[in-house]
Amino acid sequence: MGKVHESITGRLRAFIEAQHMFFVATAPAGPDGHVNVSPKGIGGSFVVLDEHTVAYLDYTASGAETIAHLRENGRITLMFCAFTGPPNVVRLHGTGRFVTLYSEEFAELAELFPERRGARAVIVVDVHRVSDSCGYGVPFMDYAGERDLLPPHMERKGADGRADYRRRKNATSLDGLPAFDYDPA
């Protein structure tokens, strides 16, 4: 059975930090927009900052739905599933904000993550609900390693190429909301 916890401590923190991937869910405020669920999994891209705060490095990629939704309403849920060992699913519900690579705060936060090539922001989540559930329906899956594709790809583009890519691909969400429109023209 599911259980709600006061904070991210002990076995929950250990479980979260041991996972190779997690999922991020956000949605626009209105009933007609697209709900977004994104898998995340570049090694070292997630940290628990304290018992009620987590952060992850947001890489330049094909979309910027999470940023668009956070700009609009701040709602975010992170989910971690056990694919090995005892079954478990942990959800962190909260309010998120993003710190772009152009912000003074970015440099300090980015130091928390070993792989920063292609980063566009750090997503910081103020967690107000921590829960876990059985995870009995989650299959066993073996971890075979990292896909070393996105960071090298973005590194090859260079700073100007990444900015151009973000201007073309990340400025608005699927629903036309402002997303990552911070790159200078």
PDB file of C-alpha atoms in Angstrom:
ATOM      1  CA  MET A   1       0.000   0.000   0.000  1.00  0.00           C
ATOM      2  CA  GLY A   2       1.054   3.579  -0.650  1.00  0.00           C
ATOM      3  CA  LYS A   3       2.404   5.790   2.102  1.00  0.00           C
ATOM      4  CA  VAL A   4       2.931   9.536   2.386  1.00  0.00           C
ATOM      5  CA  HIS A   5       6.172  10.631   4.065  1.00  0.00           C
ATOM      6  CA  GLU A   6       7.119  13.841   5.843  1.00  0.00           C
ATOM      7  CA  SER A   7      10.335  14.326   3.869  1.00  0.00           C
ATOM      8  CA  ILE A   8      13.047  12.769   1.702  1.00  0.00           C
ATOM      9  CA  THR A   9      15.191  10.939   4.255  1.00  0.00           C
ATOM     10  CA  GLY A  10      16.731   7.579   5.015  1.00  0.00           C
ATOM     11  CA  ARG A  11      15.729   4.716   2.769  1.00  0.00           C
ATOM     12  CA  LEU A  12      13.698   6.991   0.444  1.00  0.00           C
ATOM     13  CA  ARG A  13      16.690   9.212  -0.234  1.00  0.00           C
ATOM     14  CA  ALA A  14      18.949   6.188  -0.732  1.00  0.00           C
ATOM     15  CA  PHE A  15      16.422   4.659  -3.126  1.00  0.00           C
ATOM     16  CA  ILE A  16      16.048   7.866  -5.157  1.00  0.00           C
ATOM     17  CA  GLU A  17      19.794   8.426  -5.392  1.00  0.00           C
ATOM     18  CA  ALA A  18      20.380   4.832  -6.545  1.00  0.00           C
ATOM     19  CA  GLN A  19      18.051   5.034  -9.559  1.00  0.00           C
ATOM     20  CA  HIS A  20      19.543   5.363 -13.036  1.00  0.00           C
ATOM     21  CA  MET A  21      16.499   7.138 -14.405  1.00  0.00           C
ATOM     22  CA  PHE A  22      13.442   9.079 -13.334  1.00  0.00           C
ATOM     23  CA  PHE A  23      10.381  10.582 -14.963  1.00  0.00           C
ATOM     24  CA  VAL A  24       9.216  14.211 -14.920  1.00  0.00           C
ATOM     25  CA  ALA A  25       5.543  15.118 -15.376  1.00  0.00           C
ATOM     26  CA  THR A  26       4.104  18.598 -15.922  1.00  0.00           C
ATOM     27  CA  ALA A  27       0.991  20.035 -17.546  1.00  0.00           C
ATOM     28  CA  PRO A  28      -0.372  23.409 -18.569  1.00  0.00           C
ATOM     29  CA  ALA A  29      -3.076  24.985 -16.439  1.00  0.00           C
ATOM     30  CA  GLY A  30      -5.940  24.582 -18.894  1.00  0.00           C
ATOM     31  CA  PRO A  31      -7.901  21.415 -19.694  1.00  0.00           C
ATOM     32  CA  ASP A  32      -6.899  21.336 -23.362  1.00  0.00           C
ATOM     33  CA  GLY A  33      -3.108  21.379 -23.201  1.00  0.00           C
ATOM     34  CA  HIS A  34      -0.762  18.441 -23.479  1.00  0.00           C
ATOM     35  CA  VAL A  35       0.410  16.637 -20.352  1.00  0.00           C
ATOM     36  CA  ASN A  36       4.137  16.033 -20.638  1.00  0.00           C
ATOM     37  CA  VAL A  37       6.060  13.076 -19.216  1.00  0.00           C
ATOM     38  CA  SER A  38       9.805  12.949 -19.853  1.00  0.00           C
ATOM     39  CA  PRO A  39      12.320  10.242 -18.960  1.00  0.00           C
ATOM     40  CA  LYS A  40      15.587  11.552 -17.536  1.00  0.00           C
ATOM     41  CA  GLY A  41      18.683   9.497 -16.992  1.00  0.00           C
ATOM     42  CA  ILE A  42      22.066  11.019 -17.718  1.00  0.00           C
ATOM     43  CA  GLY A  43      24.227   9.802 -14.843  1.00  0.00           C
ATOM     44  CA  GLY A  44      24.673  12.320 -12.051  1.00  0.00           C
ATOM     45  CA  SER A  45      21.992  14.668 -13.366  1.00  0.00           C
ATOM     46  CA  PHE A  46      19.814  14.479 -10.224  1.00  0.00           C
ATOM     47  CA  VAL A  47      20.561  15.585  -6.649  1.00  0.00           C
ATOM     48  CA  VAL A  48      18.697  15.728  -3.354  1.00  0.00           C
ATOM     49  CA  LEU A  49      19.539  19.158  -1.916  1.00  0.00           C
ATOM     50  CA  ASP A  50      17.749  18.692   1.400  1.00  0.00           C
ATOM     51  CA  GLU A  51      14.733  16.905   2.869  1.00  0.00           C
ATOM     52  CA  HIS A  52      12.294  19.006   0.812  1.00  0.00           C
ATOM     53  CA  THR A  53      14.312  20.169  -2.190  1.00  0.00           C
ATOM     54  CA  VAL A  54      15.694  18.356  -5.229  1.00  0.00           C
ATOM     55  CA  ALA A  55      17.259  19.506  -8.475  1.00  0.00           C
ATOM     56  CA  TYR A  56      18.190  18.108 -11.834  1.00  0.00           C
ATOM     57  CA  LEU A  57      20.204  19.356 -14.776  1.00  0.00           C
ATOM     58  CA  ASP A  58      18.048  20.166 -17.789  1.00  0.00           C
ATOM     59  CA  TYR A  59      19.841  19.565 -21.075  1.00  0.00           C
ATOM     60  CA  THR A  60      19.224  21.247 -24.418  1.00  0.00           C
ATOM     61  CA  ALA A  61      16.954  18.805 -26.223  1.00  0.00           C
ATOM     62  CA  SER A  62      14.138  18.609 -28.763  1.00  0.00           C
ATOM     63  CA  GLY A  63      11.537  20.317 -26.566  1.00  0.00           C
ATOM     64  CA  ALA A  64      11.127  22.515 -23.527  1.00  0.00           C
ATOM     65  CA  GLU A  65       7.714  21.465 -22.188  1.00  0.00           C
ATOM     66  CA  THR A  66       8.814  21.302 -18.551  1.00  0.00           C
ATOM     67  CA  ILE A  67      10.135  24.851 -18.625  1.00  0.00           C
ATOM     68  CA  ALA A  68       6.974  26.111 -20.358  1.00  0.00           C
ATOM     69  CA  HIS A  69       4.735  24.466 -17.766  1.00  0.00           C
ATOM     70  CA  LEU A  70       6.846  25.672 -14.848  1.00  0.00           C
ATOM     71  CA  ARG A  71       6.690  29.197 -16.225  1.00  0.00           C
ATOM     72  CA  GLU A  72       2.925  28.969 -16.403  1.00  0.00           C
ATOM     73  CA  ASN A  73       1.986  27.207 -13.159  1.00  0.00           C
ATOM     74  CA  GLY A  74       5.013  25.646 -11.429  1.00  0.00           C
ATOM     75  CA  ARG A  75       3.434  22.210 -10.907  1.00  0.00           C
ATOM     76  CA  ILE A  76       5.746  19.217 -11.270  1.00  0.00           C
ATOM     77  CA  THR A  77       5.914  15.564 -10.241  1.00  0.00           C
ATOM     78  CA  LEU A  78       9.027  13.376 -10.330  1.00  0.00           C
ATOM     79  CA  MET A  79       8.718   9.580 -10.283  1.00  0.00           C
ATOM     80  CA  PHE A  80      11.362   6.966  -9.533  1.00  0.00           C
ATOM     81  CA  CYS A  81      10.754   3.241 -10.179  1.00  0.00           C
ATOM     82  CA  ALA A  82      12.688   0.210  -8.955  1.00  0.00           C
ATOM     83  CA  PHE A  83      13.663  -1.870 -11.987  1.00  0.00           C
ATOM     84  CA  THR A  84      15.912  -4.079  -9.834  1.00  0.00           C
ATOM     85  CA  GLY A  85      15.658  -5.255  -6.243  1.00  0.00           C
ATOM     86  CA  PRO A  86      12.517  -4.910  -4.144  1.00  0.00           C
ATOM     87  CA  PRO A  87       9.583  -3.243  -5.924  1.00  0.00           C
ATOM     88  CA  ASN A  88       9.008   0.427  -5.170  1.00  0.00           C
ATOM     89  CA  VAL A  89       7.739   3.617  -6.798  1.00  0.00           C
ATOM     90  CA  VAL A  90       8.494   7.005  -5.253  1.00  0.00           C
ATOM     91  CA  ARG A  91       6.754  10.205  -6.310  1.00  0.00           C
ATOM     92  CA  LEU A  92       7.856  13.722  -5.409  1.00  0.00           C
ATOM     93  CA  HIS A  93       5.104  16.306  -5.931  1.00  0.00           C
ATOM     94  CA  GLY A  94       6.063  19.941  -5.784  1.00  0.00           C
ATOM     95  CA  THR A  95       6.537  23.338  -7.238  1.00  0.00           C
ATOM     96  CA  GLY A  96       9.419  23.849  -9.603  1.00  0.00           C
ATOM     97  CA  ARG A  97      11.460  26.690 -10.924  1.00  0.00           C
ATOM     98  CA  PHE A  98      14.212  26.772 -13.500  1.00  0.00           C
ATOM     99  CA  VAL A  99      17.548  28.534 -13.406  1.00  0.00           C
ATOM    100  CA  THR A 100      18.789  29.211 -16.948  1.00  0.00           C
ATOM    101  CA  LEU A 101      22.405  29.044 -17.998  1.00  0.00           C
ATOM    102  CA  TYR A 102      22.243  32.855 -18.242  1.00  0.00           C
ATOM    103  CA  SER A 103      21.387  33.289 -14.562  1.00  0.00           C
ATOM    104  CA  GLU A 104      24.041  34.110 -11.966  1.00  0.00           C
ATOM    105  CA  GLU A 105      22.703  31.259  -9.814  1.00  0.00           C
ATOM    106  CA  PHE A 106      23.317  28.716 -12.599  1.00  0.00           C
ATOM    107  CA  ALA A 107      27.095  28.397 -12.143  1.00  0.00           C
ATOM    108  CA  GLU A 108      26.767  27.467  -8.474  1.00  0.00           C
ATOM    109  CA  LEU A 109      23.985  24.949  -9.087  1.00  0.00           C
ATOM    110  CA  ALA A 110      25.659  23.441 -12.171  1.00  0.00           C
ATOM    111  CA  GLU A 111      28.690  22.510 -10.052  1.00  0.00           C
ATOM    112  CA  LEU A 112      26.488  19.859  -8.389  1.00  0.00           C
ATOM    113  CA  PHE A 113      26.393  17.837 -11.615  1.00  0.00           C
ATOM    114  CA  PRO A 114      29.352  16.027 -13.209  1.00  0.00           C
ATOM    115  CA  GLU A 115      28.045  16.118 -16.816  1.00  0.00           C
ATOM    116  CA  ARG A 116      27.187  19.663 -17.863  1.00  0.00           C
ATOM    117  CA  ARG A 117      27.778  19.618 -21.629  1.00  0.00           C
ATOM    118  CA  GLY A 118      24.660  20.958 -23.334  1.00  0.00           C
ATOM    119  CA  ALA A 119      22.941  22.133 -20.150  1.00  0.00           C
ATOM    120  CA  ARG A 120      20.364  24.890 -20.565  1.00  0.00           C
ATOM    121  CA  ALA A 121      18.970  25.086 -17.023  1.00  0.00           C
ATOM    122  CA  VAL A 122      18.753  23.538 -13.589  1.00  0.00           C
ATOM    123  CA  ILE A 123      15.267  22.572 -12.468  1.00  0.00           C
ATOM    124  CA  VAL A 124      14.827  23.080  -8.712  1.00  0.00           C
ATOM    125  CA  VAL A 125      11.797  21.490  -7.040  1.00  0.00           C
ATOM    126  CA  ASP A 126      10.326  22.462  -3.678  1.00  0.00           C
ATOM    127  CA  VAL A 127       8.817  19.104  -2.693  1.00  0.00           C
ATOM    128  CA  HIS A 128       5.560  19.339  -0.734  1.00  0.00           C
ATOM    129  CA  ARG A 129       4.450  15.688  -0.980  1.00  0.00           C
ATOM    130  CA  VAL A 130       6.624  12.563  -0.821  1.00  0.00           C
ATOM    131  CA  SER A 131       4.999   9.193  -1.360  1.00  0.00           C
ATOM    132  CA  ASP A 132       5.902   5.658  -2.212  1.00  0.00           C
ATOM    133  CA  SER A 133       3.859   2.699  -3.374  1.00  0.00           C
ATOM    134  CA  CYS A 134       4.349  -0.986  -4.021  1.00  0.00           C
ATOM    135  CA  GLY A 135       5.618  -0.963  -7.599  1.00  0.00           C
ATOM    136  CA  TYR A 136       4.408  -4.541  -8.085  1.00  0.00           C
ATOM    137  CA  GLY A 137       3.543  -3.808 -11.738  1.00  0.00           C
ATOM    138  CA  VAL A 138       7.004  -2.467 -12.645  1.00  0.00           C
ATOM    139  CA  PRO A 139       9.061  -5.074 -14.542  1.00  0.00           C
ATOM    140  CA  PHE A 140      12.631  -6.093 -13.795  1.00  0.00           C
ATOM    141  CA  MET A 141      15.023  -4.427 -16.208  1.00  0.00           C
ATOM    142  CA  ASP A 142      18.789  -4.586 -16.387  1.00  0.00           C
ATOM    143  CA  TYR A 143      20.856  -1.415 -16.541  1.00  0.00           C
ATOM    144  CA  ALA A 144      23.281  -1.734 -19.449  1.00  0.00           C
ATOM    145  CA  GLY A 145      24.915   1.691 -19.208  1.00  0.00           C
ATOM    146  CA  GLU A 146      24.608   5.301 -20.247  1.00  0.00           C
ATOM    147  CA  ARG A 147      23.858   6.402 -23.801  1.00  0.00           C
ATOM    148  CA  ASP A 148      26.693   8.828 -24.367  1.00  0.00           C
ATOM    149  CA  LEU A 149      24.846  10.701 -27.098  1.00  0.00           C
ATOM    150  CA  LEU A 150      23.151  13.915 -25.988  1.00  0.00           C
ATOM    151  CA  PRO A 151      26.039  15.692 -24.185  1.00  0.00           C
ATOM    152  CA  PRO A 152      28.608  15.009 -26.968  1.00  0.00           C
ATOM    153  CA  HIS A 153      26.052  15.968 -29.639  1.00  0.00           C
ATOM    154  CA  MET A 154      25.355  19.284 -27.930  1.00  0.00           C
ATOM    155  CA  GLU A 155      29.055  19.867 -27.277  1.00  0.00           C
ATOM    156  CA  ARG A 156      29.775  19.495 -31.019  1.00  0.00           C
ATOM    157  CA  LYS A 157      27.207  22.218 -31.777  1.00  0.00           C
ATOM    158  CA  GLY A 158      29.173  24.726 -29.697  1.00  0.00           C
ATOM    159  CA  ALA A 159      27.626  27.549 -27.671  1.00  0.00           C
ATOM    160  CA  ASP A 160      26.350  29.432 -30.725  1.00  0.00           C
ATOM    161  CA  GLY A 161      24.921  26.274 -32.310  1.00  0.00           C
ATOM    162  CA  ARG A 162      23.124  25.317 -29.096  1.00  0.00           C
ATOM    163  CA  ALA A 163      21.656  28.804 -28.766  1.00  0.00           C
ATOM    164  CA  ASP A 164      20.471  28.685 -32.383  1.00  0.00           C
ATOM    165  CA  TYR A 165      18.955  25.229 -31.813  1.00  0.00           C
ATOM    166  CA  ARG A 166      17.128  26.435 -28.694  1.00  0.00           C
ATOM    167  CA  ARG A 167      15.809  29.504 -30.540  1.00  0.00           C
ATOM    168  CA  ARG A 168      14.403  27.208 -33.259  1.00  0.00           C
ATOM    169  CA  LYS A 169      13.230  24.236 -31.144  1.00  0.00           C
ATOM    170  CA  ASN A 170      12.765  25.376 -27.522  1.00  0.00           C
ATOM    171  CA  ALA A 171      11.185  28.856 -27.625  1.00  0.00           C
ATOM    172  CA  THR A 172       7.591  27.602 -27.273  1.00  0.00           C
ATOM    173  CA  SER A 173       5.814  24.489 -26.039  1.00  0.00           C
ATOM    174  CA  LEU A 174       3.599  22.152 -28.041  1.00  0.00           C
ATOM    175  CA  ASP A 175       0.669  24.302 -26.938  1.00  0.00           C
ATOM    176  CA  GLY A 176       2.340  27.599 -27.854  1.00  0.00           C
ATOM    177  CA  LEU A 177       3.325  28.590 -24.318  1.00  0.00           C
ATOM    178  CA  PRO A 178       6.587  30.510 -23.860  1.00  0.00           C
ATOM    179  CA  ALA A 179       9.327  28.020 -23.025  1.00  0.00           C
ATOM    180  CA  PHE A 180      13.087  28.550 -23.298  1.00  0.00           C
ATOM    181  CA  ASP A 181      13.203  31.937 -25.039  1.00  0.00           C
ATOM    182  CA  TYR A 182      16.195  33.279 -23.131  1.00  0.00           C
ATOM    183  CA  ASP A 183      18.904  32.997 -25.791  1.00  0.00           C
ATOM    184  CA  PRO A 184      20.008  36.366 -27.149  1.00  0.00           C
ATOM    185  CA  ALA A 185      19.231  36.926 -30.833  1.00  0.00           C
TER     186      ALA A 185
END
